[in-house]
């Protein structure tokens, strides 16, 4: 069970232009930002593994059960979640190579890979906010699974308390924020970049265009 019961609440890359503010030197300066206290128990979480059924498999199964022809958003979401699954697998591989008797560790992968992951998590939430043809329980289950990976990766990130705060592209849509609230997930601890929409966030970040591990590209808008 998550130490905070699926709630990340302070009250209780993509293409080169998307990652221009971040590179492998990013971690050198992250510690200069004010620390943000979260309810994640990093020490206890760092020793835990992460068991999951492929979210891509789950998503495709939902489409089959509900007899839905994929919309553009559903097709994009499949590729986004596939990349999320792939990255989580890479983090797990790093963890598996860590000696159990060694000091507490963090899964070190190149900084842009973590940034790309956080961007795709936010993008997935936004896509779910646009999909209206799936029932509420399916959407809720996908959101919780995405949040599980967010919790896991944050706990195995070189600076999980600060790095997500820097990822302001993309911003969440009002629909995505509302879906998260319905699932009792609050991301205030991750700062304005995870709680404010484009209308409220200044300065306005660039538009987000994801890149995918297999080279797939976004289909044109219908």
CSV table of C-alpha atoms in Angstrom, one decimal:
chain,number,residue,atom,x,y,z
A,1,UNK,CA,0.0,0.0,0.0
A,2,UNK,CA,1.2,3.4,-0.8
A,3,UNK,CA,2.4,5.3,2.3
A,4,UNK,CA,-0.1,8.0,1.4
A,5,UNK,CA,-3.0,6.0,0.0
A,6,UNK,CA,-2.9,7.1,-3.6
A,7,UNK,CA,-2.9,10.8,-2.4
A,8,UNK,CA,0.0,13.1,-3.0
A,9,UNK,CA,-1.4,16.1,-1.1
A,10,UNK,CA,0.4,18.8,0.9
A,11,UNK,CA,-2.8,19.4,2.8
A,12,UNK,CA,-3.0,16.0,4.5
A,13,UNK,CA,11.9,14.3,-23.8
A,14,UNK,CA,10.4,14.8,-25.6
A,15,UNK,CA,11.7,16.9,-28.5
A,16,UNK,CA,14.7,19.0,-27.8
A,17,UNK,CA,12.6,22.2,-27.5
A,18,UNK,CA,10.6,20.6,-24.7
A,19,UNK,CA,13.8,19.7,-22.8
A,20,UNK,CA,15.9,22.8,-23.6
A,21,UNK,CA,15.8,23.8,-20.0
A,22,UNK,CA,17.1,20.4,-18.8
A,23,UNK,CA,20.1,18.3,-19.7
A,24,UNK,CA,22.5,16.0,-17.9
A,25,UNK,CA,23.8,19.0,-16.0
A,26,UNK,CA,20.4,19.7,-14.6
A,27,UNK,CA,21.0,17.7,-11.4
A,28,UNK,CA,23.9,19.9,-10.4
A,29,UNK,CA,21.6,22.9,-9.8
A,30,UNK,CA,18.5,21.2,-8.6
A,31,UNK,CA,19.6,21.2,-5.0
A,32,UNK,CA,19.7,25.0,-5.1
A,33,UNK,CA,15.9,25.2,-5.2
A,34,UNK,CA,14.0,25.3,-1.9
A,35,UNK,CA,13.2,21.8,-0.8
A,36,UNK,CA,9.6,20.8,-1.0
A,37,UNK,CA,8.4,18.4,1.7
A,38,UNK,CA,6.2,15.7,0.5
A,39,UNK,CA,4.4,12.8,2.2
A,40,UNK,CA,6.4,10.2,0.3
A,41,UNK,CA,8.7,8.1,2.5
A,42,UNK,CA,11.7,8.0,0.2
A,43,UNK,CA,13.8,5.9,2.5
A,44,UNK,CA,11.3,3.1,2.9
A,45,UNK,CA,10.2,3.3,-0.7
A,46,UNK,CA,13.7,3.1,-2.1
A,47,UNK,CA,14.1,-0.5,-0.9
A,48,UNK,CA,10.8,-1.7,-2.5
A,49,UNK,CA,10.3,-3.2,-5.9
A,50,UNK,CA,7.5,-2.4,-8.2
A,51,UNK,CA,5.1,-5.0,-9.5
A,52,UNK,CA,2.8,-4.2,-12.3
A,53,UNK,CA,0.7,-5.6,-15.1
A,54,UNK,CA,1.6,-3.8,-18.3
A,55,UNK,CA,-0.5,-0.7,-18.5
A,56,UNK,CA,-0.4,-1.0,-22.3
A,57,UNK,CA,-2.0,-4.5,-22.0
A,58,UNK,CA,-4.6,-3.1,-19.6
A,59,UNK,CA,-5.5,-0.2,-21.9
A,60,UNK,CA,-5.9,-2.5,-24.9
A,61,UNK,CA,-8.0,-4.9,-22.8
A,62,UNK,CA,-10.3,-2.0,-21.8
A,63,UNK,CA,-10.7,-1.0,-25.4
A,64,UNK,CA,-11.7,-4.6,-26.4
A,65,UNK,CA,-14.1,-5.1,-23.4
A,66,UNK,CA,-15.9,-1.9,-24.1
A,67,UNK,CA,-15.8,-2.5,-27.9
A,68,UNK,CA,-14.4,0.9,-28.6
A,69,UNK,CA,-12.8,1.8,-31.9
A,70,UNK,CA,-9.7,3.9,-30.8
A,71,UNK,CA,-10.1,7.6,-31.1
A,72,UNK,CA,-7.1,9.7,-31.9
A,73,UNK,CA,-6.6,10.4,-28.1
A,74,UNK,CA,-6.9,6.7,-27.3
A,75,UNK,CA,-4.3,5.8,-30.0
A,76,UNK,CA,-1.9,8.4,-28.7
A,77,UNK,CA,-2.5,7.2,-25.1
A,78,UNK,CA,-1.5,3.7,-26.0
A,79,UNK,CA,1.9,4.9,-27.2
A,80,UNK,CA,2.4,7.2,-24.3
A,81,UNK,CA,1.6,4.4,-21.8
A,82,UNK,CA,3.8,2.0,-23.7
A,83,UNK,CA,6.8,4.4,-23.2
A,84,UNK,CA,5.9,4.9,-19.6
A,85,UNK,CA,6.0,1.1,-19.1
A,86,UNK,CA,9.3,0.9,-20.9
A,87,UNK,CA,10.9,3.6,-18.7
A,88,UNK,CA,9.6,2.0,-15.5
A,89,UNK,CA,11.1,-1.2,-16.7
A,90,UNK,CA,14.5,0.5,-17.1
A,91,UNK,CA,14.3,1.9,-13.6
A,92,UNK,CA,13.5,-1.6,-12.3
A,93,UNK,CA,16.6,-2.9,-14.1
A,94,UNK,CA,18.8,-0.4,-12.3
A,95,UNK,CA,17.3,-1.2,-9.0
A,96,UNK,CA,17.8,-5.0,-9.6
A,97,UNK,CA,21.5,-4.4,-10.0
A,98,UNK,CA,21.9,-2.6,-6.7
A,99,UNK,CA,23.4,-4.7,-3.9
A,100,UNK,CA,20.9,-5.3,-1.1
A,101,UNK,CA,23.6,-4.8,1.5
A,102,UNK,CA,24.8,-1.5,0.1
A,103,UNK,CA,23.8,2.0,1.1
A,104,UNK,CA,20.4,3.5,0.2
A,105,UNK,CA,20.3,4.1,-3.5
A,106,UNK,CA,18.6,6.1,-6.2
A,107,UNK,CA,18.1,4.7,-9.7
A,108,UNK,CA,20.4,6.8,-11.8
A,109,UNK,CA,19.4,7.2,-15.4
A,110,UNK,CA,20.2,10.2,-17.6
A,111,UNK,CA,18.3,13.3,-16.5
A,112,UNK,CA,16.4,13.8,-19.8
A,113,UNK,CA,14.9,10.3,-19.4
A,114,UNK,CA,13.3,11.2,-16.1
A,115,UNK,CA,12.0,14.5,-17.5
A,116,UNK,CA,10.6,12.8,-20.6
A,117,UNK,CA,8.8,10.4,-18.2
A,118,UNK,CA,7.3,13.1,-16.1
A,119,UNK,CA,6.2,14.9,-19.2
A,120,UNK,CA,4.5,11.8,-20.5
A,121,UNK,CA,2.7,11.2,-17.2
A,122,UNK,CA,1.2,14.7,-17.4
A,123,UNK,CA,0.4,14.2,-21.0
A,124,UNK,CA,-1.4,10.9,-20.2
A,125,UNK,CA,-3.5,12.6,-17.6
A,126,UNK,CA,-4.4,15.3,-20.2
A,127,UNK,CA,-5.4,12.6,-22.8
A,128,UNK,CA,-7.6,10.8,-20.2
A,129,UNK,CA,-9.3,14.2,-19.6
A,130,UNK,CA,-10.2,14.3,-23.3
A,131,UNK,CA,-11.5,10.7,-23.6
A,132,UNK,CA,-15.2,10.5,-23.1
A,133,UNK,CA,-16.1,7.1,-24.6
A,134,UNK,CA,-14.7,5.0,-21.7
A,135,UNK,CA,-16.6,4.4,-18.5
A,136,UNK,CA,-15.6,6.2,-15.3
A,137,UNK,CA,-14.3,3.1,-13.6
A,138,UNK,CA,-11.9,2.4,-16.4
A,139,UNK,CA,-10.6,6.0,-16.4
A,140,UNK,CA,-10.2,5.8,-12.6
A,141,UNK,CA,-8.2,2.6,-12.8
A,142,UNK,CA,-5.9,4.0,-15.4
A,143,UNK,CA,-5.3,7.1,-13.4
A,144,UNK,CA,-4.4,5.1,-10.3
A,145,UNK,CA,-2.0,2.9,-12.3
A,146,UNK,CA,-0.3,6.0,-13.7
A,147,UNK,CA,-0.1,7.5,-10.2
A,148,UNK,CA,1.5,4.2,-9.0
A,149,UNK,CA,4.3,4.6,-11.5
A,150,UNK,CA,4.6,8.3,-10.6
A,151,UNK,CA,5.1,7.4,-7.0
A,152,UNK,CA,7.6,4.7,-7.9
A,153,UNK,CA,9.7,6.7,-10.2
A,154,UNK,CA,9.7,9.8,-7.9
A,155,UNK,CA,11.1,7.6,-5.2
A,156,UNK,CA,13.8,6.3,-7.5
A,157,UNK,CA,14.8,9.6,-9.0
A,158,UNK,CA,18.1,11.4,-8.4
A,159,UNK,CA,16.1,14.3,-6.8
A,160,UNK,CA,12.5,13.3,-6.6
A,161,UNK,CA,11.6,16.1,-4.3
A,162,UNK,CA,12.7,18.8,-6.7
A,163,UNK,CA,13.0,17.6,-10.3
A,164,UNK,CA,9.2,17.1,-10.9
A,165,UNK,CA,8.7,20.7,-9.9
A,166,UNK,CA,10.8,21.9,-12.8
A,167,UNK,CA,8.8,20.0,-15.4
A,168,UNK,CA,6.3,22.6,-16.5
A,169,UNK,CA,5.7,21.3,-20.0
A,170,UNK,CA,3.0,20.2,-20.6
A,171,UNK,CA,0.7,21.8,-18.0
A,172,UNK,CA,-2.4,19.9,-16.9
A,173,UNK,CA,-5.7,20.7,-18.4
A,174,UNK,CA,-8.7,21.6,-16.3
A,175,UNK,CA,-10.3,18.3,-17.3
A,176,UNK,CA,-7.2,16.4,-16.1
A,177,UNK,CA,-7.1,18.2,-12.8
A,178,UNK,CA,-10.7,17.4,-12.2
A,179,UNK,CA,-10.2,13.7,-13.0
A,180,UNK,CA,-7.3,13.6,-10.5
A,181,UNK,CA,-9.5,15.2,-7.8
A,182,UNK,CA,-12.2,12.6,-8.5
A,183,UNK,CA,-9.6,9.9,-7.8
A,184,UNK,CA,-8.5,11.7,-4.6
A,185,UNK,CA,-5.1,12.5,-6.1
A,186,UNK,CA,-3.7,15.9,-5.4
A,187,UNK,CA,-0.3,17.0,-6.7
A,188,UNK,CA,0.2,20.3,-4.8
A,189,UNK,CA,3.6,19.0,-3.5
A,190,UNK,CA,4.8,19.0,-7.1
A,191,UNK,CA,4.2,22.8,-7.3
A,192,UNK,CA,2.3,25.0,-9.7
A,193,UNK,CA,3.6,23.1,-12.8
A,194,UNK,CA,1.3,20.2,-11.7
A,195,UNK,CA,-1.7,22.2,-10.4
A,196,UNK,CA,-2.1,25.2,-12.6
A,197,UNK,CA,-3.5,25.3,-16.1
A,198,UNK,CA,-2.1,27.2,-19.1
A,199,UNK,CA,-4.5,30.1,-18.3
A,200,UNK,CA,-3.1,30.5,-14.8
A,201,UNK,CA,0.6,29.7,-15.2
A,202,UNK,CA,3.1,32.4,-16.0
A,203,UNK,CA,5.3,32.6,-18.0
A,204,UNK,CA,3.5,30.3,-20.5
A,205,UNK,CA,5.6,27.3,-21.4
A,206,UNK,CA,6.1,26.1,-25.0
A,207,UNK,CA,3.7,23.7,-26.5
A,208,UNK,CA,4.4,20.1,-25.8
A,209,UNK,CA,5.2,17.7,-28.7
A,210,UNK,CA,6.1,14.2,-27.4
A,211,UNK,CA,8.7,11.9,-29.1
A,212,UNK,CA,8.3,8.2,-28.8
A,213,UNK,CA,10.9,5.4,-28.3
A,214,UNK,CA,9.9,3.6,-31.4
A,215,UNK,CA,9.8,6.7,-33.6
A,216,UNK,CA,6.0,6.8,-33.9
A,217,UNK,CA,4.6,10.3,-34.6
A,218,UNK,CA,1.4,11.9,-33.6
A,219,UNK,CA,-1.4,11.5,-36.1
A,220,UNK,CA,-2.8,14.8,-37.5
A,221,UNK,CA,-5.8,16.2,-35.7
A,222,UNK,CA,-9.1,15.0,-37.2
